[in-house]
Coordinates of C-alpha atoms in Angstrom, one line a residue:
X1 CA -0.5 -17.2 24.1
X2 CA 0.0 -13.2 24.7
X3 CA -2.9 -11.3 22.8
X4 CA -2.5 -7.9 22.1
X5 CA -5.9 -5.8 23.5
X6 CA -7.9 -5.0 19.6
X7 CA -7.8 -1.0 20.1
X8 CA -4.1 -1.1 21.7
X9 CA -3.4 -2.6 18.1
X10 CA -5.5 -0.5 16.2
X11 CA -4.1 3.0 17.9
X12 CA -0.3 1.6 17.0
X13 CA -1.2 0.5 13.6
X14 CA -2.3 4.3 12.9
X15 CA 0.0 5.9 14.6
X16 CA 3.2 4.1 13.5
X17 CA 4.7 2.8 10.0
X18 CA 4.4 -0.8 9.6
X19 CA 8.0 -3.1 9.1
X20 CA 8.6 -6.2 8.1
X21 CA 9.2 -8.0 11.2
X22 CA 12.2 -9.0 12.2
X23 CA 11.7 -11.6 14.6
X24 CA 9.2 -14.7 15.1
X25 CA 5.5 -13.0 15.5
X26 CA 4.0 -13.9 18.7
X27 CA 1.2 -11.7 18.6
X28 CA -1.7 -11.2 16.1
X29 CA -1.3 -7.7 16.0
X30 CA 2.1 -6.1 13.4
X31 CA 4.6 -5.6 14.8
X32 CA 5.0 -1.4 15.4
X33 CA 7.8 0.5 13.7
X34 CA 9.4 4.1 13.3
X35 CA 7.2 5.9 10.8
X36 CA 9.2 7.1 7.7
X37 CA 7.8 9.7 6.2
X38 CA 7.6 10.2 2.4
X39 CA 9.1 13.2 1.0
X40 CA 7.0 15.4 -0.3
X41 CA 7.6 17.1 -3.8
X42 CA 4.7 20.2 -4.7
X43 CA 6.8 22.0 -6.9
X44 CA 6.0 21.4 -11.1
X45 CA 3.3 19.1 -10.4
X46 CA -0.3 19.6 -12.2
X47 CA -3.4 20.4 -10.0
X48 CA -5.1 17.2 -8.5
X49 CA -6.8 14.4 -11.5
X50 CA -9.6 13.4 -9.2
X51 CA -12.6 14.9 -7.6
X52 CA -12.6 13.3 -4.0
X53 CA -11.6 16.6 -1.8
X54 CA -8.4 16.6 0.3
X55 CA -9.6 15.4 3.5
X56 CA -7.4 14.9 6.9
X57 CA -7.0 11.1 5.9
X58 CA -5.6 12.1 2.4
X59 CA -3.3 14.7 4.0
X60 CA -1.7 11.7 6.0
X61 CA -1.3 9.5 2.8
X62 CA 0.6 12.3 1.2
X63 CA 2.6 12.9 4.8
X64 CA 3.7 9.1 4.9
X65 CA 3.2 5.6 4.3
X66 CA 3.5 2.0 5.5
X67 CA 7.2 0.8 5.4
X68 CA 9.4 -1.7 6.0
X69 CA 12.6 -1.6 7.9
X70 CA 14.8 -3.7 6.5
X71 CA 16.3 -0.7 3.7
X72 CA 17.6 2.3 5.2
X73 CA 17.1 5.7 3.7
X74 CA 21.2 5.7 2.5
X75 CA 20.5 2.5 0.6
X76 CA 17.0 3.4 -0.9
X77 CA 18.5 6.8 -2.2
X78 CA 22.0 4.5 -3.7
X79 CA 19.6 2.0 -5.5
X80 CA 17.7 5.2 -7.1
X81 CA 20.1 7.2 -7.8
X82 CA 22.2 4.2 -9.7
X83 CA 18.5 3.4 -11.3
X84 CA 18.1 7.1 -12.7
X85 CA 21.7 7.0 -13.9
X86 CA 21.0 3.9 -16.0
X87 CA 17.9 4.9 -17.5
X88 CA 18.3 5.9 -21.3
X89 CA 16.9 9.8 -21.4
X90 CA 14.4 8.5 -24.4
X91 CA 12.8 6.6 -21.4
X92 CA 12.1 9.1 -19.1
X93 CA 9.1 11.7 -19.0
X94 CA 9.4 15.3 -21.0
X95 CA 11.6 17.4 -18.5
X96 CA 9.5 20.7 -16.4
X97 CA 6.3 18.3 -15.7
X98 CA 7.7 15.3 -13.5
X99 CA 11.1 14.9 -12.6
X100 CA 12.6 11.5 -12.4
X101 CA 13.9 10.2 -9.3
X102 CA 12.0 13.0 -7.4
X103 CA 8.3 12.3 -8.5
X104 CA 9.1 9.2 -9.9
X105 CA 11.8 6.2 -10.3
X106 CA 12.6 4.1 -13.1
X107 CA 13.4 0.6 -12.8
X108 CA 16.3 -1.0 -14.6
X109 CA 15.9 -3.5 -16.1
X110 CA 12.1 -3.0 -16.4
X111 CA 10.7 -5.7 -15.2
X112 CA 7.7 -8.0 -16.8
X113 CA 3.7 -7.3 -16.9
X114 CA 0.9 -10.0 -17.5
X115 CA -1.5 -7.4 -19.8
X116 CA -2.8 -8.1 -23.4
X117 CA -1.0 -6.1 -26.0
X118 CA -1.8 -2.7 -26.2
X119 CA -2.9 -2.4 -22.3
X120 CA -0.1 -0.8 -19.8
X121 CA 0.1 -2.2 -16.7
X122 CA -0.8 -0.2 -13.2
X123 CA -0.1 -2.0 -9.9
X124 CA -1.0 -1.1 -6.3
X125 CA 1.0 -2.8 -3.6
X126 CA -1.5 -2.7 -0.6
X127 CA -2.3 -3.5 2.4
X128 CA -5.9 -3.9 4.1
X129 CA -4.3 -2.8 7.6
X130 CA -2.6 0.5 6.3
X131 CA -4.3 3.7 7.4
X132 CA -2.7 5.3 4.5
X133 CA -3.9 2.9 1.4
X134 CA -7.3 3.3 3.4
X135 CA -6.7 7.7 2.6
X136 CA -5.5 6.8 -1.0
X137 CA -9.0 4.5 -1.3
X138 CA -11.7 7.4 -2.5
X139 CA -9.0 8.7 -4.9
X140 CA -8.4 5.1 -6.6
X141 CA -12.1 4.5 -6.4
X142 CA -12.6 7.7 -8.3
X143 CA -9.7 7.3 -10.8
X144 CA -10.5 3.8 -11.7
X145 CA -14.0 5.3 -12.9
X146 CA -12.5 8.0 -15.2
X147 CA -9.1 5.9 -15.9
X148 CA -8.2 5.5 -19.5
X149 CA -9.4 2.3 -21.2
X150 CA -5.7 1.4 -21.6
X151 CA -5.1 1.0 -18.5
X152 CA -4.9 -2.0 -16.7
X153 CA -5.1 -2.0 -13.1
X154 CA -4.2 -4.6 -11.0
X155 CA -3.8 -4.8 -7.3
X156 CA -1.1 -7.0 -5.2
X157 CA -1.7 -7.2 -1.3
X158 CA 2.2 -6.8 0.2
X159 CA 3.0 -10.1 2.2
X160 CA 5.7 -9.0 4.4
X161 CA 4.8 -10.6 7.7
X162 CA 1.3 -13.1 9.4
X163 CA -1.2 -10.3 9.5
X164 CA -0.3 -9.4 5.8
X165 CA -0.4 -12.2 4.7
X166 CA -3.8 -12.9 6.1
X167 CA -5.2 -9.9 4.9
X168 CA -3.9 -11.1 1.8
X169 CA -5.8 -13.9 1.9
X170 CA -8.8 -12.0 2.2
X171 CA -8.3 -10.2 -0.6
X172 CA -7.8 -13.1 -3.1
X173 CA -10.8 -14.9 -1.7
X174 CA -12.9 -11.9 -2.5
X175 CA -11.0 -12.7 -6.0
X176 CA -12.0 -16.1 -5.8
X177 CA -16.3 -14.9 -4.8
X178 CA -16.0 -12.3 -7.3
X179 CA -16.7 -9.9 -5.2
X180 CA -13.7 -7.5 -5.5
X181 CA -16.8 -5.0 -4.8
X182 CA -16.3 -5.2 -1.4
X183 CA -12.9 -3.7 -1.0
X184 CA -13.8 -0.9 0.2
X185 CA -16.1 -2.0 2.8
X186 CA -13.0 -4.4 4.2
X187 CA -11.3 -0.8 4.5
X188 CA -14.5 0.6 6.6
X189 CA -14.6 -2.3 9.2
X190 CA -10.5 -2.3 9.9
X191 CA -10.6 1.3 10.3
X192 CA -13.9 2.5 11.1
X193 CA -15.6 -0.2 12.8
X194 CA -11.9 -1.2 14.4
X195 CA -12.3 -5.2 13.2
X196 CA -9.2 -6.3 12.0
X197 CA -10.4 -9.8 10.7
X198 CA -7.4 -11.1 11.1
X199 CA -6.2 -13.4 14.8
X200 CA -3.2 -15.0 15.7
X201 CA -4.4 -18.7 15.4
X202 CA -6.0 -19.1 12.1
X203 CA -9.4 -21.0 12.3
X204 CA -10.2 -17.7 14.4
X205 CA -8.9 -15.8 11.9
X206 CA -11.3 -18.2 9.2
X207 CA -14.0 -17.1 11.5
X208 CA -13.9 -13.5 12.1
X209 CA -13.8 -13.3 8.1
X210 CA -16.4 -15.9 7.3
X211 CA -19.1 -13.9 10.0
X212 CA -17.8 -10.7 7.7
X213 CA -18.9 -12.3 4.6
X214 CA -21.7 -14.1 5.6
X215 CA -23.4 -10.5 6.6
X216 CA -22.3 -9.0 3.1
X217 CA -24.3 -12.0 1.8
X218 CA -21.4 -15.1 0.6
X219 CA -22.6 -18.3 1.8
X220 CA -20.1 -20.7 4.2
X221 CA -20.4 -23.2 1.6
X222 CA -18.8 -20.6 -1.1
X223 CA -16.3 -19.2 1.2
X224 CA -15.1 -22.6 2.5
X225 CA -14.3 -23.5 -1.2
X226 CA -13.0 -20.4 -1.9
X227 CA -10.7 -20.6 1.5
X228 CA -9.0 -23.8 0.1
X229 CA -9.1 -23.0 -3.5
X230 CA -6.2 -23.2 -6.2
X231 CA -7.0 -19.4 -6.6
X232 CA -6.7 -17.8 -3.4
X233 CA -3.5 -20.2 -2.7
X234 CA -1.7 -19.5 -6.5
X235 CA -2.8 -15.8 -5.5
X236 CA -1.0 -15.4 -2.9
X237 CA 2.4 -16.8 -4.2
X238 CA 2.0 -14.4 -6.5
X239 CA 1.6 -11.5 -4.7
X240 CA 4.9 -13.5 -2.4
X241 CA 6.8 -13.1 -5.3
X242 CA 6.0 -9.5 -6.9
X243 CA 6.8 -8.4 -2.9
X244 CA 9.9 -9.6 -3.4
X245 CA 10.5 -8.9 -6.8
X246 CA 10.5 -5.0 -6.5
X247 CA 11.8 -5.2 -2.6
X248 CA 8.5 -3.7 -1.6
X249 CA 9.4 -1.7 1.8
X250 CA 6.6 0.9 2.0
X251 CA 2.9 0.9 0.9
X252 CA 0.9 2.6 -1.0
X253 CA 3.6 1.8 -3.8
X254 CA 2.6 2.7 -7.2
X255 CA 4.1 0.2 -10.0
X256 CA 3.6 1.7 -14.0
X257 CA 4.1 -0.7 -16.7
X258 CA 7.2 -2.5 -14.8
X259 CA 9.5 0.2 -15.8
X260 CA 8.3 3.3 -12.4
X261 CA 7.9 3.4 -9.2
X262 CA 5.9 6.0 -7.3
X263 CA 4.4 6.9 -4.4
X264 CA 1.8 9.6 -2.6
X265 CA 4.8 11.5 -1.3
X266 CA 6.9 11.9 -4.5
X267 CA 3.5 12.9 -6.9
X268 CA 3.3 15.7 -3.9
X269 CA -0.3 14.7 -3.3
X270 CA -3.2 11.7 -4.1
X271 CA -5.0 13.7 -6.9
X272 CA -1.4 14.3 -8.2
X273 CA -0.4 11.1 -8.2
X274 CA -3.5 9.7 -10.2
X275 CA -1.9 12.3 -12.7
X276 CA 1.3 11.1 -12.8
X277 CA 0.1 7.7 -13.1
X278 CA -2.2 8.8 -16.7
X279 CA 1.4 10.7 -17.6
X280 CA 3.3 7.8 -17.4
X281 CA 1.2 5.5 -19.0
X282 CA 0.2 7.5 -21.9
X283 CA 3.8 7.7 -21.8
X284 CA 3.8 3.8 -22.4
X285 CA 1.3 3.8 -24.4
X286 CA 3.0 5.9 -27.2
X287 CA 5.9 3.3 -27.1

């Protein structure tokens, strides 16, 4: 089987936005796509909510983020527009701070959370792979520090295609080891240390994530009942079904209390974006 040379795969992943493919996958690296960059809105937006400095990396989140193909532009702006047009103004945010369907869209019908009362809902859609969840990274790893106790934050790898999905996997059986900790050092060896963890024939792909873990000290015996587990698998048919739920077809997507959508492009900026996120739930929080 055709493999696709490691840094030929790493320079396309960061140079192009990734699509859901289209076709069957025949090699371990996505699939590359035309990059679609987010619009980005500066005007009326608060200064930045965060601490982390605006670095090249969080310059390109802002610039773009990982899509999918399969809606056009046209059909994107239809859905929001007829989204914004059904949503009651007693819903929206106080006009001259954030302007809805520009820095934000609503969803109608809202859709359901899984929080305790009295907790609003945050989701990131993700992705391990995306060099633009890996520039958002220091900003949620700052926010979630400072975040209001309210706030419940939940992340959902997307699962549009094999190496998705796979990464997806990882993330739920660092779920499974509680060891969500290590997040940020799965970002650091896809895009610093260029080890994707992820092949396409899986007991290699087992492998290259087992050696991972063994050096960030999980055992093989742990990770091989984590691999297998009821978690990991009920996990990821979960994230399957939120993916498809809100038609996920860019990431880093932003989901507030089942009711907004948001992004890095529309908040006009990462730190502006944690912002907007704080705004919308204390928004849902008053409700």
């Amino acid at each position: 089987m055709f493999r696709l040379p490691l840094a030929i795969a790493l320079s396309l992943i960061s140079i192009t936005a990734c699509g859901r493919e289209t076709a069957a996958p025949k090699a371990p690296a996505p699939a590359p796509a035309t990059q679609a960059a987010a619009p980005s809105q500066q005007s009326a937006t608060p200064a930045a909510a965060t601490d982390v400095p605006q670095t090249a990396e969080s310059a390109q989140a802002t610039a773009s983020q990982e899509s999918s193909e399969e809606t056009t532009a046209e059909d994107k702006a239809d859905v929001a527009l007829e989204r914004l047009a059904a949503m009651p103004a007693d819903q929206q945010l106080p006009g001259g701070k954030w302007k809805a369907g520009t820095n934000y869209t609503p969803l109608v019908p809202a859709q359901p959370t899984n929080v305790a009362p009295g907790k609003v809902e945050v989701v990131e859609v993700f992705w391990y792979g995306c060099p633009h969840c890996n520039a958002l990274e220091p900003f949620i790893q700052s926010w979630m520090k400072n975040k209001p106790e309210y706030i419940e934050f939940v992340r959902v790898p997307v699962m549009w295609g094999p190496v998705h999905r796979a990464h997806a996997k990882l993330f739920y059986l660092l779920r499974a080891l509680n060891r969500a900790d290590l997040d940020t050092k799965v970002f650091d060896a896809i895009h610093k240390d260029q080890n994707m963890l992820v092949s396409n024939d899986e007991q290699v792909t087992r492998k290259m994530q087992l050696d991972f873990l063994k050096a960030q000290g999980v055992s093989a015996d742990d990770f091989n009942k984590a691999w297998d587990s009821f978690t990991v698998s009920s996990g990821l048919q979960r994230a399957d079904q939120l993916t498809q739920r809100y038609k996920v077809n860019g990431v880093p997507l932003i989901l507030v209390n089942g009711k907004y959508t948001t992004d890095v492009g529309q908040a006009g900026g990462p730190g502006q974006l944690l912002q907007l996120i704080n705004d919308l739930a204390a928004s849902e929080k008053k409700r």
